Amino acid sequence: MRVLLVEDEPRMAAALRAALTVKHDMVMDHVATLADAELVAGDIGYDAILLDRQLPDGDGLDLVPRLRNKGVTLPIIVITAKGTVPDRVTGLELGADDYLAKPFSLDELIARLRAVMRRPSALNPSRISVGKLSSDGAFRDIRIGGRPFELPRREILVLECLMRRVGRMVPRPVLMEAVFSLDDEIQSNALDSHISRLRRKLAAAQAGVVVNVVRGLGYMLREEL
Ligand code: CA
């Protein structure tokens, strides 16, 4: 699950990064201005946006209708000190999915994030099954024949990305985007290392799937014949 945080307060951003990436194994990108948010929000495959309102270059809420008009349907949760009832109503009317007043508990934020992701309007796909593998599509719960299949975070992200496109070649840039945040320092062979570990584990667990290499282009997951 990849989240875009739009927040200009460094301490708040650091706290959210710790909660989302360390505690809940999500990928998070952070921008601090409306302009940067607008630049990346529609282009990168985010699963949700957390949006502060009082930003240095304007009201974060202005971004919501602009994104909706561009056809961006991903869930947006507004997080702000402006938490009066009229503020909340305005936020929801403009197309935000939820509105959370600061200060809020991180546990509540995570719960709300998961709730908006479960809504049918979210782009997030629901449960996927390939071979004996199944994934709930967003919350890093991968199973083989119904039993939990424990994997490190990045291997889960790679596998979910391949499962969503089973039988099709997934280009390297799509996989890189699913696995690494903009701030990560990425070595060129990092993706290949994750995939080769993943292939060994899938074979050892008799998952009923194989990951094929499409040399120089990407990877493809298919059911084992
Ligand atoms: Ca702010």
Coordinates of N, CA and C in Angstrom, one line a residue, residues 28-223:
M28 N 5.5 5.3 1.9 CA 4.9 6.6 2.0 C 5.8 7.6 1.3
D29 N 5.2 8.4 0.4 CA 5.9 9.6 -0.1 C 5.4 10.8 0.6
H30 N 6.3 11.8 0.8 CA 5.9 13.0 1.5 C 6.2 14.2 0.7
V31 N 5.3 15.1 0.5 CA 5.5 16.4 -0.1 C 4.9 17.5 0.9
A32 N 5.4 18.7 0.8 CA 5.0 19.7 1.8 C 4.3 20.9 1.2
T33 N 4.0 20.8 -0.2 CA 3.3 21.9 -0.8 C 2.2 21.4 -1.7
L34 N 1.2 22.3 -1.9 CA 0.1 22.0 -2.9 C 0.7 21.7 -4.3
A35 N 1.6 22.5 -4.7 CA 2.2 22.4 -6.0 C 2.8 21.0 -6.2
D36 N 3.6 20.6 -5.2 CA 4.3 19.3 -5.4 C 3.2 18.2 -5.3
A37 N 2.2 18.4 -4.5 CA 1.2 17.3 -4.4 C 0.5 17.2 -5.7
E38 N 0.2 18.3 -6.4 CA -0.6 18.2 -7.6 C 0.3 17.5 -8.7
L39 N 1.6 17.8 -8.6 CA 2.5 17.2 -9.6 C 2.6 15.7 -9.5
V40 N 2.6 15.1 -8.3 CA 2.8 13.7 -8.2 C 1.5 12.9 -8.0
A41 N 0.4 13.5 -7.5 CA -0.8 12.8 -7.1 C -1.4 11.9 -8.2
G42 N -1.5 12.5 -9.4 CA -2.2 11.8 -10.4 C -1.3 10.8 -11.2
D43 N 0.0 10.9 -11.0 CA 1.0 10.2 -11.9 C 1.5 8.9 -11.3
I44 N 1.6 8.9 -10.0 CA 2.2 7.7 -9.3 C 1.0 6.9 -8.7
G45 N 1.2 5.6 -8.7 CA 0.1 4.7 -8.3 C -0.1 4.7 -6.8
Y46 N -0.7 5.8 -6.3 CA -1.0 5.8 -4.8 C -2.3 5.0 -4.5
D47 N -2.4 4.5 -3.3 CA -3.6 3.9 -2.9 C -4.5 4.8 -2.0
A48 N -3.8 5.9 -1.5 CA -4.6 6.9 -0.7 C -3.7 8.1 -0.6
I49 N -4.4 9.3 -0.3 CA -3.7 10.5 0.0 C -4.1 11.0 1.4
L50 N -3.1 11.4 2.2 CA -3.4 12.1 3.5 C -3.1 13.6 3.2
L51 N -4.1 14.5 3.4 CA -3.9 15.8 3.0 C -4.1 16.8 4.1
D52 N -3.1 17.6 4.4 CA -3.2 18.7 5.3 C -3.9 19.9 4.6
R53 N -4.6 20.8 5.4 CA -5.2 21.9 4.8 C -4.4 23.2 4.7
Q54 N -3.8 23.5 5.9 CA -3.0 24.8 5.9 C -1.6 24.6 5.4
L55 N -1.4 24.7 4.1 CA -0.1 24.5 3.4 C 0.5 25.9 3.0
P56 N 1.8 25.9 2.9 CA 2.4 27.2 2.6 C 1.9 27.9 1.3
D57 N 1.5 27.1 0.3 CA 1.0 27.7 -0.9 C -0.5 27.6 -1.1
G58 N -1.3 27.4 0.0 CA -2.7 27.5 -0.1 C -3.4 26.5 0.7
D59 N -4.8 26.4 0.5 CA -5.6 25.4 1.2 C -5.6 24.1 0.5
G60 N -5.2 23.0 1.3 CA -5.1 21.7 0.7 C -6.4 21.2 0.1
L61 N -7.5 21.7 0.7 CA -8.8 21.3 0.2 C -9.0 21.7 -1.3
D62 N -8.3 22.7 -1.8 CA -8.5 23.1 -3.2 C -8.0 22.0 -4.1
L63 N -7.1 21.1 -3.6 CA -6.5 20.1 -4.4 C -7.6 19.0 -4.7
V64 N -8.5 18.8 -3.8 CA -9.5 17.7 -4.0 C -10.3 17.8 -5.2
P65 N -11.0 18.9 -5.5 CA -11.8 19.0 -6.7 C -10.9 19.0 -8.0
R66 N -9.7 19.6 -7.8 CA -8.8 19.6 -9.0 C -8.4 18.1 -9.4
L67 N -8.1 17.3 -8.4 CA -7.8 15.9 -8.7 C -9.0 15.1 -9.2
R68 N -10.2 15.4 -8.6 CA -11.4 14.6 -9.0 C -11.7 15.0 -10.4
N69 N -11.5 16.3 -10.8 CA -11.8 16.7 -12.2 C -10.8 16.0 -13.2
K70 N -9.6 15.7 -12.7 CA -8.7 15.0 -13.6 C -9.0 13.5 -13.6
G71 N -10.0 13.0 -12.9 CA -10.4 11.6 -12.9 C -9.6 10.8 -11.9
V72 N -9.0 11.5 -10.9 CA -8.3 10.8 -9.9 C -9.3 10.4 -8.8
T73 N -9.5 9.1 -8.6 CA -10.6 8.6 -7.7 C -10.0 8.0 -6.4
L74 N -8.7 8.1 -6.2 CA -8.2 7.4 -5.0 C -8.7 8.1 -3.7
P75 N -8.8 7.3 -2.6 CA -9.3 7.9 -1.4 C -8.4 9.0 -0.9
I76 N -9.1 10.1 -0.4 CA -8.4 11.2 0.2 C -8.9 11.5 1.6
I77 N -8.0 11.5 2.5 CA -8.4 11.8 3.9 C -7.7 13.1 4.3
V78 N -8.6 14.1 4.6 CA -8.1 15.4 5.0 C -7.7 15.4 6.5
I79 N -6.5 15.8 6.8 CA -6.1 15.8 8.3 C -5.7 17.3 8.6
T80 N -6.5 17.9 9.5 CA -6.3 19.3 9.7 C -6.7 19.8 11.1
A81 N -6.1 21.0 11.4 CA -6.5 21.6 12.7 C -7.9 22.3 12.5
K82 N -8.3 22.5 11.3 CA -9.6 23.1 11.0 C -10.7 22.0 11.1
G83 N -11.2 21.8 12.3 CA -12.0 20.6 12.5 C -13.5 20.9 12.9
T84 N -14.0 22.2 12.6 CA -15.3 22.5 13.0 C -16.3 21.7 12.0
V85 N -17.5 21.6 12.4 CA -18.5 20.9 11.6 C -18.6 21.5 10.2
P86 N -18.7 22.9 10.1 CA -18.8 23.4 8.7 C -17.5 23.0 7.9
D87 N -16.3 23.0 8.5 CA -15.1 22.6 7.8 C -15.2 21.2 7.3
R88 N -15.7 20.3 8.2 CA -15.8 18.9 7.8 C -16.8 18.7 6.6
V89 N -17.9 19.4 6.7 CA -18.9 19.3 5.7 C -18.3 19.8 4.3
T90 N -17.6 20.9 4.4 CA -17.1 21.5 3.2 C -16.1 20.4 2.6
G91 N -15.3 19.9 3.4 CA -14.3 18.9 3.0 C -14.9 17.7 2.3
L92 N -16.0 17.2 2.9 CA -16.6 16.0 2.3 C -17.4 16.4 1.0
E93 N -18.0 17.6 1.0 CA -18.7 18.0 -0.2 C -17.8 18.2 -1.4
L94 N -16.5 18.6 -1.1 CA -15.6 18.8 -2.2 C -15.0 17.5 -2.7
G95 N -15.3 16.4 -2.1 CA -14.9 15.1 -2.6 C -13.9 14.4 -1.8
A96 N -13.6 14.8 -0.6 CA -12.7 14.1 0.3 C -13.5 12.9 0.8
D97 N -12.8 11.8 1.1 CA -13.5 10.6 1.6 C -13.6 10.6 3.1
D98 N -12.8 11.3 3.8 CA -12.9 11.4 5.2 C -12.2 12.6 5.7
Y99 N -12.4 13.0 7.0 CA -11.9 14.3 7.5 C -11.6 14.0 8.9
L100 N -10.3 14.3 9.3 CA -9.9 13.9 10.6 C -9.2 15.2 11.2
A101 N -9.7 15.6 12.4 CA -9.3 16.8 13.1 C -8.0 16.6 13.9
K102 N -7.0 17.4 13.8 CA -5.8 17.4 14.6 C -6.2 17.9 16.0
P103 N -5.7 17.4 17.1 CA -4.8 16.2 17.2 C -5.7 14.9 17.1
F104 N -5.1 13.9 16.4 CA -5.8 12.7 16.3 C -4.9 11.6 16.7
S105 N -5.4 10.4 17.1 CA -4.5 9.3 17.4 C -4.1 8.6 16.1
L106 N -2.9 8.1 16.1 CA -2.4 7.5 14.9 C -3.2 6.2 14.6
D107 N -3.6 5.5 15.7 CA -4.4 4.3 15.5 C -5.7 4.6 14.8
E108 N -6.3 5.8 15.2 CA -7.5 6.1 14.5 C -7.3 6.4 13.0
L109 N -6.2 7.1 12.7 CA -5.9 7.4 11.4 C -5.7 6.1 10.5
I110 N -5.0 5.2 11.1 CA -4.7 3.9 10.4 C -6.1 3.2 10.1
A111 N -6.9 3.2 11.2 CA -8.2 2.6 11.0 C -9.1 3.2 9.9
R112 N -9.0 4.6 9.9 CA -9.8 5.3 8.9 C -9.2 5.0 7.5
L113 N -7.9 5.0 7.4 CA -7.2 4.7 6.1 C -7.7 3.4 5.6
R114 N -7.7 2.4 6.5 CA -8.1 1.0 6.0 C -9.6 1.0 5.7
A115 N -10.4 1.8 6.4 CA -11.8 1.9 6.1 C -12.1 2.5 4.7
V116 N -11.4 3.6 4.3 CA -11.6 4.2 3.0 C -11.1 3.3 1.9
M117 N -10.0 2.5 2.2 CA -9.5 1.6 1.2 C -10.4 0.4 0.9
R118 N -11.3 0.1 1.9 CA -12.2 -1.0 1.7 C -13.4 -0.6 0.9
R119 N -13.6 0.7 0.7 CA -14.9 1.1 0.0 C -14.8 0.7 -1.5
P120 N -15.9 0.4 -2.0 CA -15.9 -0.1 -3.4 C -15.4 1.0 -4.4
S121 N -15.5 2.3 -4.0 CA -15.1 3.3 -4.9 C -13.6 3.4 -5.0
A122 N -12.8 2.8 -4.0 CA -11.4 2.9 -4.0 C -10.9 2.1 -5.2
L123 N -9.8 2.5 -5.8 CA -9.2 1.7 -6.9 C -8.6 0.4 -6.4
N124 N -8.4 0.4 -5.1 CA -7.8 -0.8 -4.6 C -8.5 -2.1 -4.9
P125 N -7.9 -3.1 -5.5 CA -8.6 -4.3 -5.8 C -8.9 -5.1 -4.6
S126 N -9.9 -5.9 -4.6 CA -10.2 -6.7 -3.4 C -9.4 -8.0 -3.5
R127 N -9.8 -9.0 -2.8 CA -9.0 -10.2 -2.7 C -8.7 -10.8 -4.1
I128 N -7.4 -11.3 -4.2 CA -6.9 -11.9 -5.5 C -6.4 -13.3 -5.1
S129 N -6.6 -14.2 -6.0 CA -6.1 -15.5 -5.8 C -5.4 -16.0 -7.1
V130 N -4.2 -16.6 -7.0 CA -3.5 -17.1 -8.1 C -2.8 -18.4 -7.6
G131 N -3.0 -19.5 -8.3 CA -2.5 -20.8 -7.8 C -3.1 -21.0 -6.3
K132 N -2.2 -21.3 -5.4 CA -2.6 -21.5 -4.0 C -2.4 -20.2 -3.2
L133 N -2.0 -19.2 -3.9 CA -1.7 -17.9 -3.3 C -3.0 -17.1 -3.2
S134 N -3.2 -16.4 -2.1 CA -4.2 -15.4 -2.0 C -3.7 -14.1 -1.3
S135 N -4.3 -13.0 -1.7 CA -3.9 -11.7 -1.0 C -5.1 -10.9 -0.8
D136 N -5.2 -10.2 0.3 CA -6.4 -9.3 0.5 C -6.2 -8.0 -0.2
G137 N -5.1 -7.9 -1.0 CA -5.0 -6.7 -1.9 C -4.5 -5.5 -1.4
A138 N -4.5 -5.3 -0.1 CA -4.0 -4.0 0.5 C -3.3 -4.1 1.8
F139 N -3.6 -5.1 2.5 CA -3.1 -5.1 3.9 C -2.1 -6.2 4.2
R140 N -1.3 -6.5 3.2 CA -0.1 -7.4 3.4 C -0.4 -8.7 4.0
D141 N -1.6 -9.2 3.8 CA -1.9 -10.5 4.3 C -1.9 -11.5 3.1
I142 N -0.8 -12.2 3.0 CA -0.7 -13.2 1.9 C -0.7 -14.6 2.4
R143 N -1.5 -15.4 1.8 CA -1.7 -16.8 2.3 C -1.4 -17.8 1.2
I144 N -1.0 -19.0 1.6 CA -0.8 -20.1 0.7 C -1.7 -21.2 1.2
G145 N -2.7 -21.5 0.4 CA -3.7 -22.6 0.8 C -4.3 -22.2 2.1
G146 N -4.6 -20.9 2.3 CA -5.3 -20.4 3.5 C -4.3 -20.1 4.7
R147 N -3.1 -20.6 4.6 CA -2.2 -20.4 5.8 C -1.3 -19.2 5.5
P148 N -1.0 -18.4 6.6 CA -0.2 -17.2 6.4 C 1.1 -17.5 5.8
F149 N 1.5 -16.6 4.8 CA 2.8 -16.8 4.1 C 3.6 -15.5 4.5
E150 N 4.6 -15.7 5.5 CA 5.3 -14.6 6.0 C 6.4 -14.1 5.0
L151 N 6.4 -12.9 4.7 CA 7.4 -12.3 3.8 C 7.8 -10.9 4.3
P152 N 9.0 -10.5 4.0 CA 9.4 -9.1 4.3 C 8.5 -8.1 3.4
R153 N 8.4 -6.9 3.9 CA 7.5 -5.9 3.3 C 7.7 -5.8 1.8
R154 N 8.9 -5.6 1.3 CA 9.1 -5.3 -0.1 C 8.8 -6.5 -0.9
E155 N 9.0 -7.7 -0.4 CA 8.6 -8.9 -1.2 C 7.1 -9.0 -1.3
I156 N 6.4 -8.6 -0.2 CA 4.9 -8.6 -0.3 C 4.5 -7.6 -1.4
L157 N 5.1 -6.4 -1.4 CA 4.6 -5.4 -2.3 C 4.9 -5.9 -3.8
V158 N 6.0 -6.5 -4.0 CA 6.3 -7.1 -5.3 C 5.3 -8.1 -5.7
L159 N 5.1 -9.0 -4.8 CA 4.2 -10.1 -5.1 C 2.7 -9.7 -5.4
E160 N 2.3 -8.7 -4.5 CA 0.9 -8.2 -4.8 C 0.8 -7.5 -6.1
C161 N 1.9 -6.8 -6.5 CA 1.9 -6.1 -7.8 C 1.8 -7.1 -8.9
L162 N 2.5 -8.2 -8.8 CA 2.5 -9.3 -9.8 C 1.2 -10.0 -9.9
M163 N 0.6 -10.2 -8.7 CA -0.7 -10.9 -8.6 C -1.8 -10.1 -9.2
R164 N -1.8 -8.8 -9.1 CA -2.8 -8.0 -9.7 C -2.8 -8.0 -11.2
R165 N -1.6 -8.4 -11.7 CA -1.5 -8.5 -13.2 C -1.1 -9.9 -13.7
V166 N -1.7 -10.9 -13.0 CA -1.3 -12.2 -13.3 C -1.4 -12.6 -14.8
G167 N -0.4 -13.3 -15.4 CA -0.5 -13.6 -16.8 C 0.0 -12.5 -17.7
R168 N 0.3 -11.4 -17.2 CA 0.8 -10.3 -18.0 C 2.2 -9.9 -17.6
M169 N 3.0 -9.4 -18.5 CA 4.3 -8.9 -18.2 C 4.2 -7.6 -17.4
V170 N 4.8 -7.5 -16.2 CA 4.7 -6.3 -15.5 C 6.1 -5.5 -15.7
P171 N 6.1 -4.4 -16.3 CA 7.3 -3.7 -16.6 C 8.1 -3.3 -15.3
R172 N 9.4 -3.3 -15.4 CA 10.2 -3.0 -14.3 C 9.8 -1.6 -13.6
P173 N 9.5 -0.6 -14.3 CA 9.2 0.7 -13.7 C 7.9 0.6 -12.8
V174 N 7.0 -0.2 -13.2 CA 5.8 -0.4 -12.5 C 6.1 -1.1 -11.1
L175 N 6.9 -2.1 -11.2 CA 7.3 -2.8 -10.0 C 8.1 -1.9 -9.1
M176 N 9.0 -1.1 -9.6 CA 9.8 -0.2 -8.8 C 8.9 0.8 -8.1
E177 N 7.9 1.2 -8.8 CA 7.0 2.2 -8.2 C 6.2 1.6 -7.1
A178 N 5.9 0.3 -7.2 CA 5.1 -0.3 -6.2 C 5.9 -0.6 -4.9
V179 N 7.2 -0.6 -5.1 CA 8.1 -1.1 -4.0 C 8.9 -0.1 -3.3
F180 N 9.3 0.9 -4.0 CA 10.2 1.9 -3.4 C 9.5 3.3 -3.4
S181 N 9.8 4.1 -2.3 CA 9.3 5.4 -2.2 C 10.2 6.4 -2.9
L182 N 9.8 7.6 -3.2 CA 10.6 8.5 -3.9 C 11.9 8.8 -3.1
D183 N 11.9 8.7 -1.8 CA 13.0 9.0 -1.0 C 14.0 7.9 -0.9
D184 N 13.6 6.7 -1.3 CA 14.5 5.5 -1.1 C 15.7 5.7 -2.0
E185 N 16.9 5.3 -1.5 CA 18.0 5.2 -2.4 C 18.0 3.8 -3.0
I186 N 17.9 3.7 -4.3 CA 17.6 2.4 -4.9 C 18.9 2.0 -5.7
Q187 N 19.4 0.8 -5.4 CA 20.4 0.2 -6.2 C 19.8 -0.5 -7.4
S188 N 20.4 -0.5 -8.5 CA 19.8 -0.9 -9.7 C 19.4 -2.4 -9.7
N189 N 20.1 -3.2 -8.9 CA 19.7 -4.6 -8.8 C 18.8 -5.0 -7.7
A190 N 18.3 -3.9 -6.9 CA 17.5 -4.2 -5.7 C 16.3 -5.0 -6.0
L191 N 15.6 -4.6 -7.1 CA 14.4 -5.2 -7.5 C 14.6 -6.7 -7.8
D192 N 15.7 -7.0 -8.6 CA 16.0 -8.3 -9.0 C 16.3 -9.2 -7.8
S193 N 17.0 -8.6 -6.8 CA 17.3 -9.4 -5.5 C 16.0 -9.7 -4.8
H194 N 15.1 -8.8 -4.7 CA 13.8 -9.1 -4.1 C 13.1 -10.2 -4.8
I195 N 13.1 -10.1 -6.1 CA 12.4 -11.1 -6.9 C 13.0 -12.5 -6.8
S196 N 14.4 -12.5 -6.8 CA 15.0 -13.9 -6.8 C 14.7 -14.5 -5.4
R197 N 14.7 -13.7 -4.3 CA 14.4 -14.3 -3.0 C 13.0 -14.8 -3.0
L198 N 12.1 -14.0 -3.6 CA 10.7 -14.3 -3.7 C 10.4 -15.6 -4.4
R199 N 11.1 -15.8 -5.6 CA 11.0 -17.0 -6.4 C 11.4 -18.2 -5.6
R200 N 12.5 -18.1 -4.9 CA 12.9 -19.3 -4.1 C 11.9 -19.7 -3.0
K201 N 11.3 -18.6 -2.3 CA 10.4 -18.9 -1.3 C 9.1 -19.5 -1.8
L202 N 8.7 -19.0 -3.0 CA 7.4 -19.5 -3.6 C 7.6 -20.9 -4.0
A203 N 8.8 -21.3 -4.5 CA 9.0 -22.7 -4.9 C 9.1 -23.5 -3.7
A204 N 9.8 -23.1 -2.6 CA 9.9 -23.9 -1.4 C 8.5 -24.1 -0.8
A205 N 7.6 -23.1 -0.9 CA 6.3 -23.3 -0.2 C 5.3 -23.9 -1.1
Q206 N 5.7 -24.3 -2.3 CA 4.9 -25.0 -3.3 C 3.6 -24.2 -3.5
A207 N 3.8 -22.9 -3.9 CA 2.6 -22.0 -4.0 C 1.8 -22.2 -5.3
G208 N 2.3 -23.0 -6.2 CA 1.6 -23.3 -7.4 C 1.7 -22.1 -8.4
V209 N 2.7 -21.3 -8.3 CA 2.9 -20.2 -9.2 C 4.4 -20.1 -9.5
V210 N 4.7 -19.5 -10.7 CA 6.1 -19.2 -11.0 C 6.2 -17.7 -11.5
V211 N 7.4 -17.2 -11.2 CA 7.7 -15.8 -11.7 C 8.6 -15.9 -12.9
N212 N 8.2 -15.6 -14.1 CA 9.0 -15.6 -15.3 C 9.7 -14.3 -15.4
V213 N 10.9 -14.4 -16.0 CA 11.7 -13.2 -16.3 C 11.5 -12.8 -17.7
V214 N 11.1 -11.6 -18.0 CA 11.1 -11.1 -19.4 C 12.3 -10.2 -19.5
R215 N 13.4 -10.7 -20.0 CA 14.7 -10.2 -19.9 C 14.8 -8.7 -20.2
G216 N 15.3 -7.9 -19.3 CA 15.5 -6.5 -19.5 C 14.2 -5.7 -19.4
L217 N 13.0 -6.3 -19.4 CA 11.7 -5.6 -19.5 C 11.0 -5.7 -18.2
G218 N 10.9 -6.9 -17.6 CA 10.1 -7.0 -16.4 C 9.9 -8.4 -16.0
Y219 N 8.8 -8.7 -15.3 CA 8.5 -10.0 -14.7 C 7.0 -10.3 -14.9
M220 N 6.7 -11.7 -15.0 CA 5.4 -12.1 -15.1 C 5.1 -13.2 -14.1
L221 N 4.0 -13.1 -13.4 CA 3.5 -14.2 -12.6 C 2.5 -15.1 -13.3
R222 N 2.7 -16.4 -13.2 CA 1.6 -17.2 -13.8 C 1.4 -18.5 -12.9
E223 N 0.3 -19.1 -13.1 CA 0.0 -20.4 -12.4 C 0.9 -21.5 -13.0

